[in-house]
Amino acid sequence: MNRINFEKAHGVDQVMTPEFIEYLLVLHDHFSPLIHDIRHSRMEMLSKSLENISLPDDNTDFKTLSSNWQVAPVPDELRKPGIEISGPSSITSMFINALNPGPEGVRAEGDLDDDEDASGHRFSDTVTSAINRLGAVNRTLNYTNNQTGKKYSIKEGEIPFFMHRERGLHLDEHSVMIDGKPISASILGTALTIFHAGQAQINKGQGVYFYLPKMELLEEANLWKNFFDLSIDHLKLPSHTVIKAIPLIESLPAVYRMDGFLNALGPYAAGLNAARWDLKASIFEYTMTNEKGVWPDRFDVDIKTTPFIANIFRRLVATCLNRNAVPIGGMATALPSKNEEVNLMASNSIKEDKEWEAQQGFIRAWVAHIYHMKTAGDPFKNLNPSKLNISEQRQDPNNYPVQIDVPNGNITLEGTRRNARMLIEYLEGWLNGRGAKGIDSLEGKSGNRPALMEDLATGRMSVAQIAQRILHQVRDSDSGNIHTFDIVKHLLKGEVEDIVERRTTEMSRSGIKPSSINEMSIRYQKAFKISLQWINNYVNLNFRSLGSYTRKDLGVIAEKEEAF
């Protein structure tokens, strides 16, 4: 009996080989039951917080903080100060650009080749990512844009080290079925990377490094330790094999478990990453039933000036310094503009943000576009921990106890409208196969500003904030108007109409054929229907990820009656 069935996708036969499938089945049989148990435990923890209006604090870290230990030696390249360029590994042109020098002729230190929040969450994306990663390691990756004729290839010189990011443990891949059930997307993606690009890296003497997204429980870190152990054993990887992992602290439960994650990962622990939008979204989800926990407009909540979030970041740095691990900062999302005044504004903002992170003790962070690589990387090179003389006090996590507050700021319908526009734009991109999209939520408004590279994290954040305001019927700080389903629907509809009108004008002026314009309009109308469903889910405390829906599922939602 053939236990596995998978859909056809371009290049699938290159990666879903008999040898790989044998390895995949071993991983599936060993870890799938554990993953389902973890999902159940996560749901129980969330339900308890929502029912009791409480935080998921079980003092996990205090069990490990009292002991004296450090992580296993971390490769020197992971300690290099600078910047990591982030982008979808499934979009070949963007992947190649990320490996090449930026405008100033300098490459990033690391490349976050992403098959998670910046990717389209499809089997075809994961297959292409596996192929592209192998091609990048072997430096054979190239691409030609058939419409423009532009050619892309990896330029001479040392390329960034790879930080692979796969989809989280909460997601399945429905295009790959084992014994009639979908495989965990985490198992599939990580297995593909280790088997193909990973073994090629090991053969070249390189380390294989992973970011671990959406973690919540210590059992997950232990699972990944065992996953890497089993992989090394099953594939008979050589004794010089180096596999390292960096958990993303992007959920509220993870904030309480940073030290525990490093401990449970054992020899594979390398550091921690300070996420931003997903962490805020997770805080929203865990406090959704608390009417006193409603946040102001998300655009006005700055990490640097919000004490309790800044202290979470300082706790992360202290945890890493205490364990000799690597602290990695957050994302600079600004995109380049044709307006040099806008570019200067973006550069100054990025510089200020990254200088703050460097001063806290982070050694690297992320940037969304090669245009801003140098601006984002220089602060870490100039202010890395070896030059900061960080005090012993700042290296003690106990000096930064976790406290979750409500930031200062206004709650406005304009902030809700910006969330609505971002959501519509993002969903249109998702339906068009993109997991990340440049969006200006103030498009058409006065003033100059850069578009931002938005991904699934900001989509989730926008939905959560809109839902929180509807659920508690929150008033606009200025007008006193109450957030209701009707008002939010009106805002969403107004944004769709404005966007479609603008895009139609732009496309018509560019000579794009009417059929393509019509397809664009249809995508935005579908995005509107899906946004209603996503928001309604959250109001009803169903925090299902957009990434868990197949494109067929979304098509059904787009054809159904409006959710509200």
XYZ file of C-alpha atoms in Angstrom:
564
model
C 0.000 0.000 0.000
C 1.265 3.460 -0.929
C 0.991 5.457 2.290
C 1.743 8.851 0.769
C -0.012 10.875 -1.905
C 0.893 14.369 -3.019
C -0.331 16.802 -5.623
C 1.672 17.686 -8.671
C 3.678 20.878 -8.542
C 6.461 22.245 -10.702
C 9.693 20.473 -9.727
C 8.025 18.091 -7.275
C 9.823 15.034 -8.661
C 13.169 16.713 -7.941
C 12.512 16.805 -4.217
C 9.904 14.141 -3.407
C 12.299 11.306 -4.216
C 11.943 7.743 -2.853
C 14.834 8.323 -0.438
C 13.307 11.534 0.812
C 9.854 9.967 1.212
C 11.351 7.174 3.323
C 12.902 9.812 5.616
C 9.669 11.830 5.682
C 7.585 8.818 6.736
C 9.956 8.115 9.631
C 9.596 11.711 10.824
C 5.834 11.679 10.356
C 5.343 8.459 12.304
C 7.522 9.680 15.153
C 6.443 13.309 15.520
C 2.902 13.745 14.167
C 1.201 12.393 17.321
C 3.333 14.737 19.435
C 2.425 17.703 17.258
C -1.278 16.979 17.670
C -0.792 16.773 21.450
C 1.025 20.130 21.380
C -1.812 21.731 19.415
C -4.298 20.432 21.974
C -2.206 21.800 24.858
C -1.970 25.159 23.133
C -5.745 25.340 22.744
C -6.265 24.445 26.397
C -3.844 27.173 27.484
C -5.543 29.773 25.263
C -9.047 28.761 26.367
C -8.034 29.033 30.008
C -6.704 32.558 29.478
C -9.817 33.662 27.604
C -12.229 32.136 30.127
C -10.392 33.403 33.209
C -9.196 36.697 31.671
C -5.686 35.751 32.738
C -2.200 35.509 31.249
C -0.500 32.197 30.336
C 2.260 32.630 32.937
C 3.400 29.413 34.576
C 6.808 30.733 35.687
C 8.502 28.206 33.410
C 11.722 30.183 33.076
C 12.251 30.438 36.817
C 12.887 26.679 36.880
C 15.949 27.061 34.649
C 17.161 30.557 35.546
C 18.425 29.399 38.932
C 20.926 26.940 37.425
C 24.264 27.771 35.847
C 24.619 26.557 32.267
C 25.332 27.871 28.774
C 24.356 26.852 25.276
C 26.740 24.684 23.259
C 29.306 26.628 21.178
C 27.657 28.814 18.529
C 29.372 29.091 15.100
C 31.334 32.307 14.630
C 29.248 33.416 11.642
C 26.111 33.437 13.800
C 27.872 35.898 16.098
C 28.689 38.352 13.294
C 27.158 41.785 13.909
C 25.149 43.230 11.033
C 21.880 42.517 9.258
C 19.861 39.643 7.821
C 17.887 40.202 4.632
C 14.458 38.567 4.695
C 12.264 37.388 1.858
C 10.322 34.465 0.389
C 12.580 31.646 -0.770
C 9.914 30.575 -3.267
C 10.180 33.779 -5.345
C 13.421 33.099 -7.160
C 14.237 36.639 -8.271
C 13.814 38.005 -4.734
C 15.848 35.161 -3.265
C 18.739 35.816 -5.647
C 18.616 39.564 -4.979
C 18.817 38.878 -1.252
C 22.052 36.938 -1.730
C 23.674 39.688 -3.782
C 25.157 43.047 -2.728
C 22.893 46.016 -2.116
C 23.248 49.462 -3.750
C 26.391 50.224 -1.724
C 28.056 47.006 -2.903
C 27.777 45.259 0.479
C 26.003 41.982 1.175
C 23.952 41.158 4.239
C 25.567 38.962 6.875
C 22.680 36.501 6.800
C 19.746 35.567 4.583
C 16.405 34.662 6.145
C 15.100 32.450 3.331
C 11.473 32.278 4.299
C 8.808 29.672 3.585
C 6.628 30.998 6.396
C 4.974 34.412 6.849
C 6.466 35.976 3.692
C 5.496 32.988 1.568
C 2.207 31.912 0.035
C 1.639 28.832 2.247
C 1.150 26.487 -0.699
C 2.772 23.152 -1.509
C 4.129 24.678 -4.701
C 5.868 27.382 -2.602
C 7.463 24.780 -0.336
C 8.659 22.705 -3.314
C 10.117 25.765 -5.040
C 11.759 26.832 -1.784
C 13.465 23.437 -1.477
C 14.754 23.647 -5.046
C 15.873 27.268 -4.702
C 17.679 26.660 -1.432
C 19.646 23.779 -2.934
C 20.476 25.903 -5.982
C 21.604 28.758 -3.753
C 23.875 26.505 -1.692
C 25.418 25.133 -4.902
C 25.462 28.640 -6.448
C 23.643 27.358 -9.535
C 20.436 29.322 -8.886
C 19.397 31.640 -11.707
C 16.207 33.070 -13.122
C 14.940 34.903 -16.198
C 11.809 37.027 -16.108
C 10.001 35.997 -19.285
C 8.045 39.264 -19.447
C 10.961 41.661 -19.096
C 13.848 39.438 -20.143
C 15.756 40.443 -16.999
C 18.226 37.809 -15.823
C 19.083 37.053 -12.206
C 22.118 35.136 -10.945
C 24.293 34.969 -7.845
C 27.246 37.333 -8.137
C 30.825 36.496 -7.246
C 31.929 36.762 -3.629
C 30.951 35.307 -0.277
C 27.187 35.048 0.103
C 25.264 35.443 3.378
C 24.796 32.461 5.654
C 21.340 30.903 5.399
C 18.680 31.095 8.111
C 15.902 28.757 6.998
C 12.357 29.392 8.256
C 9.578 26.845 7.732
C 5.896 26.989 8.593
C 4.851 26.572 12.231
C 3.587 23.531 14.113
C -0.004 24.804 13.962
C -0.273 24.225 10.190
C -0.802 21.198 7.952
C -0.029 20.758 4.274
C -3.186 19.382 2.674
C -1.484 18.684 -0.644
C 0.573 15.926 0.974
C -1.454 13.145 2.575
C -0.048 10.267 4.629
C -2.456 7.465 5.530
C -5.258 9.746 4.330
C -4.366 12.655 6.628
C -2.469 15.877 5.850
C 1.143 16.061 6.961
C 2.402 18.706 9.350
C 3.723 21.622 7.294
C 6.623 21.940 9.775
C 7.691 18.338 9.314
C 7.468 18.598 5.530
C 9.346 21.893 5.181
C 12.090 21.136 7.681
C 12.612 17.646 6.265
C 12.916 18.991 2.719
C 15.485 21.572 3.831
C 17.634 19.144 5.825
C 17.505 16.442 3.146
C 18.330 18.637 0.157
C 19.928 22.021 0.918
C 21.003 20.911 4.391
C 23.011 17.907 3.255
C 24.596 20.038 0.532
C 25.572 22.595 3.171
C 27.009 19.914 5.440
C 29.036 18.492 2.552
C 30.520 21.973 2.055
C 31.374 22.267 5.734
C 28.582 24.759 6.409
C 26.198 24.823 9.344
C 22.456 24.324 8.850
C 20.507 27.004 10.717
C 16.784 27.342 11.369
C 14.440 29.930 12.798
C 11.630 28.213 14.726
C 8.380 30.213 14.391
C 5.204 30.419 16.466
C 6.558 28.471 19.440
C 4.568 28.442 22.676
C 5.450 25.395 24.814
C 8.652 23.826 26.103
C 7.528 20.535 24.577
C 7.993 22.136 21.167
C 11.659 22.913 21.801
C 12.162 19.358 22.997
C 10.410 18.083 19.865
C 12.836 19.999 17.653
C 15.813 18.644 19.587
C 14.571 15.111 18.979
C 13.728 15.955 15.357
C 17.320 17.004 14.669
C 18.676 14.004 16.599
C 16.581 11.591 14.565
C 17.486 13.315 11.289
C 21.212 13.046 11.983
C 20.820 9.389 12.885
C 18.511 8.382 10.015
C 20.445 10.229 7.314
C 23.775 9.121 8.795
C 25.053 12.677 8.694
C 28.802 13.061 9.313
C 30.242 13.796 12.743
C 31.093 17.382 11.776
C 27.397 18.195 11.167
C 26.296 21.463 12.775
C 22.569 22.187 13.122
C 21.454 25.226 15.106
C 18.059 26.737 15.835
C 16.806 30.129 17.000
C 13.250 30.285 18.406
C 11.198 33.321 17.465
C 9.704 34.933 20.554
C 6.487 35.881 18.793
C 3.817 34.481 21.094
C 2.862 35.580 24.587
C 3.512 32.124 26.095
C 7.002 32.149 24.555
C 7.846 35.330 26.478
C 7.722 33.301 29.702
C 9.774 30.430 28.270
C 12.815 32.021 26.632
C 15.368 30.460 28.954
C 13.477 27.177 28.874
C 13.545 27.065 25.074
C 17.330 27.397 25.011
C 17.635 24.692 27.632
C 15.242 22.258 25.948
C 16.877 22.623 22.514
C 20.056 21.189 23.977
C 23.029 21.220 21.582
C 20.978 22.888 18.845
C 20.217 26.131 20.718
C 21.878 29.211 19.206
C 19.855 32.237 20.264
C 16.490 33.993 20.352
C 14.725 36.411 18.006
C 12.610 39.356 19.184
C 9.523 39.395 16.981
C 7.159 42.358 16.826
C 3.856 42.100 14.963
C 3.172 38.439 15.752
C 3.958 39.059 19.411
C 1.478 41.933 19.521
C -1.126 39.799 17.723
C -0.604 36.999 20.234
C -1.056 39.426 23.120
C -4.334 40.529 21.511
C -5.485 36.926 21.203
C -4.674 35.996 24.801
C -6.342 39.148 26.149
C -9.226 39.322 23.666
C -11.896 38.834 26.348
C -10.451 41.523 28.619
C -12.407 44.741 28.046
C -9.661 46.644 29.892
C -6.995 45.291 27.532
C -7.953 47.199 24.369
C -4.918 48.723 22.668
C -4.633 52.089 20.899
C -3.977 52.271 17.152
C -1.214 49.762 16.414
C 0.660 52.248 14.219
C 1.277 54.434 17.273
C 2.719 51.685 19.499
C 6.495 51.986 19.230
C 8.624 49.258 20.807
C 11.214 51.799 21.937
C 8.735 53.957 23.854
C 6.443 51.234 25.212
C 8.131 50.212 28.478
C 6.657 46.743 28.981
C 7.469 45.635 25.422
C 10.941 47.191 25.581
C 11.540 45.216 28.768
C 10.475 41.974 27.061
C 13.175 42.675 24.488
C 15.696 43.480 27.232
C 14.772 40.248 28.981
C 15.439 38.380 25.736
C 18.869 39.987 25.383
C 19.700 39.281 29.021
C 18.628 35.661 28.619
C 20.918 35.270 25.611
C 23.887 37.014 27.229
C 23.416 34.953 30.385
C 23.530 31.722 28.338
C 26.129 32.873 25.759
C 23.491 32.743 23.019
C 22.788 35.174 20.164
C 20.041 37.867 20.447
C 18.475 38.848 17.103
C 16.277 41.936 16.711
C 13.202 42.752 14.653
C 12.306 43.720 11.095
C 12.791 47.002 9.249
C 9.923 46.920 6.745
C 10.298 50.188 4.781
C 10.529 49.807 1.003
C 12.448 52.093 -1.371
C 10.627 54.928 -3.093
C 11.217 56.960 -6.248
C 11.029 59.983 -3.948
C 14.453 60.564 -2.343
C 12.861 62.578 0.454
C 10.842 59.484 1.394
C 13.952 57.308 1.231
C 15.817 59.673 3.557
C 12.883 59.654 5.964
C 12.833 55.841 5.933
C 16.605 55.624 6.405
C 16.513 57.931 9.423
C 13.699 55.919 10.980
C 15.487 52.609 10.366
C 18.742 53.985 11.751
C 17.039 55.178 14.938
C 15.278 51.841 15.394
C 18.375 49.705 14.821
C 20.579 51.927 16.975
C 18.109 51.380 19.801
C 18.217 47.608 19.282
C 22.011 47.613 19.146
C 22.148 49.632 22.367
C 20.016 46.980 24.061
C 22.579 44.323 23.081
C 21.115 42.768 19.919
C 23.838 41.803 17.446
C 21.722 41.643 14.285
C 18.208 42.290 13.064
C 16.167 41.871 9.880
C 15.518 44.110 6.893
C 12.894 43.632 4.179
C 14.695 45.172 1.191
C 18.293 45.298 -0.029
C 18.016 49.077 -0.514
C 18.133 49.597 3.267
C 20.611 46.820 4.164
C 23.549 49.063 4.984
C 21.474 51.553 6.952
C 19.960 48.726 8.985
C 23.223 46.841 9.483
C 25.667 49.595 10.397
C 24.355 50.262 13.932
C 25.048 46.662 14.939
C 28.558 46.806 13.519
C 29.239 50.075 15.325
C 27.513 49.230 18.618
C 27.845 45.453 18.975
C 27.984 43.967 22.508
C 31.795 43.723 22.522
C 31.905 47.532 22.367
C 28.990 48.244 24.687
C 30.436 46.927 27.963
C 27.004 45.707 29.039
C 26.711 45.669 32.833
C 26.099 42.495 34.831
C 22.732 43.926 35.817
C 21.612 44.046 32.176
C 22.708 40.428 31.721
C 20.329 39.161 34.407
C 16.829 38.313 33.066
C 15.415 38.579 36.585
C 15.853 42.337 36.312
C 13.250 42.390 33.552
C 10.159 40.579 34.882
C 7.377 40.069 32.353
C 4.516 42.521 32.709
C 1.747 42.956 30.135
C 0.160 46.418 30.076
C -1.960 48.487 27.714
C 0.139 51.056 25.793
C -0.718 54.737 25.915
C -2.422 56.214 22.874
C -5.681 56.945 21.111
C -8.244 54.540 19.712
C -9.513 55.951 16.433
C -11.658 54.912 13.518
C -8.836 56.194 11.313
C -6.538 53.605 12.878
C -9.189 50.967 12.233
C -9.513 52.187 8.645
C -5.756 51.776 8.137
C -6.008 48.229 9.466
C -8.886 47.623 7.063
C -6.943 48.891 4.057
C -3.887 46.853 4.988
C -6.093 43.773 5.341
C -7.781 44.182 1.956
C -4.476 44.826 0.202
C -2.783 41.912 1.914
C -5.561 39.435 1.108
C -5.510 40.490 -2.544
C -1.801 39.688 -2.607
C -2.440 36.366 -0.875
C -5.024 35.406 -3.491
C -2.447 36.352 -6.120
C 0.079 33.927 -4.629
C 2.113 36.327 -2.484
C 2.748 36.028 1.238
C 4.273 39.505 1.486
C 3.236 42.728 -0.206
C 4.292 46.373 -0.175
C 1.388 48.391 1.260
C 0.803 52.059 2.062
C -2.163 52.149 4.429
C -2.233 55.943 4.033
C -2.370 55.844 0.239
C -4.140 58.920 -1.091
C -3.615 60.862 2.126
C -1.406 63.932 2.373
C 2.265 63.644 3.261
C 5.172 61.480 2.150
C 6.054 58.085 3.598
C 7.441 54.750 2.409
C 5.282 51.741 1.684
C 5.899 48.908 4.149
C 6.502 45.253 3.377
C 3.552 43.618 5.113
C 3.236 39.867 5.653
C 0.948 37.402 7.420
C 1.990 38.732 10.831
C 0.624 42.211 10.118
C -2.505 40.718 8.566
C -3.100 38.773 11.760
C -2.369 41.861 13.851
C -4.822 44.009 11.886
C -7.615 41.437 12.163
C -7.033 40.989 15.889
C -7.154 44.720 16.580
C -10.318 45.236 14.540
C -12.003 42.284 16.264
C -10.991 43.494 19.732
C -12.642 46.850 19.069
C -15.860 45.294 17.763
C -16.062 42.746 20.584
C -15.876 45.419 23.290
C -17.771 48.106 21.318
C -14.885 50.498 21.816
C -15.434 54.212 21.238
C -13.324 56.451 19.027
C -11.222 58.621 21.378
C -12.244 61.796 19.535
C -15.740 61.351 18.125
C -17.129 58.851 20.620
C -18.429 56.678 17.768
C -18.658 53.000 18.712
C -16.911 50.264 16.751
C -19.594 47.939 15.401
C -19.783 45.314 12.683
C -21.643 47.807 10.485
C -19.042 50.555 10.856
C -16.145 48.169 10.188
C -17.921 46.744 7.155
C -18.480 50.268 5.863
C -14.780 51.031 6.285
C -13.740 47.841 4.497
C -16.138 48.479 1.624
C -14.920 52.051 1.241
C -11.300 50.885 1.075
C -12.078 48.250 -1.560
C -13.850 50.810 -3.732
C -11.012 53.310 -3.407
C -8.304 50.732 -4.117
C -10.047 49.243 -7.147
C -10.640 52.711 -8.599
C -6.976 53.636 -8.139
C -5.633 50.353 -9.518
C -7.990 50.499 -12.509
C -6.739 53.990 -13.376
C -3.094 52.979 -12.951
C -3.447 49.800 -15.000
C -5.415 51.521 -17.773
C -2.751 54.218 -18.101
C -0.110 51.498 -18.346
C -1.946 49.846 -21.217
C -2.802 46.688 -19.290
C -5.536 44.687 -20.985
C -9.109 44.910 -19.610
C -9.223 41.195 -18.739
C -6.319 41.639 -16.313
C -7.993 44.688 -14.786
C -11.157 42.656 -14.299
C -9.189 39.856 -12.614
C -7.661 42.412 -10.272
C -11.090 43.782 -9.369
C -12.434 40.286 -8.683
C -9.510 39.519 -6.358
C -10.231 42.633 -4.308
C -13.923 41.740 -4.063
C -12.952 38.276 -2.848
C -10.517 39.846 -0.397
C -13.410 41.878 1.011
C -15.526 38.757 1.637
C -12.602 36.860 3.176
C -11.738 39.807 5.436
C -15.282 39.747 6.829
C -14.967 36.052 7.629
C -11.520 36.447 9.204
C -12.682 39.317 11.433
C -15.885 37.470 12.374
C -13.815 34.438 13.355
C -11.742 36.542 15.731
C -14.753 38.257 17.295
C -16.024 34.742 18.044
C -12.626 33.803 19.558
C -11.684 31.577 16.633
C -8.093 32.580 15.892
C -7.570 30.230 12.968
C -4.575 31.227 10.829
C -5.103 32.383 7.271
C -2.334 29.933 6.403
C -4.514 27.002 7.455
C -7.002 27.636 4.630
C -6.428 26.099 1.222
C -7.056 28.307 -1.797
C -10.154 26.182 -2.409
C -11.387 26.969 1.118
C -10.945 30.692 0.476
C -12.767 30.372 -2.837
C -15.751 28.903 -1.009
C -15.717 31.766 1.520
C -15.615 34.290 -1.331
C -18.752 32.730 -2.842
C -20.739 32.488 0.390
C -22.918 35.150 1.958
C -21.033 37.884 3.750
C -20.045 36.875 7.292
C -21.558 40.078 8.679
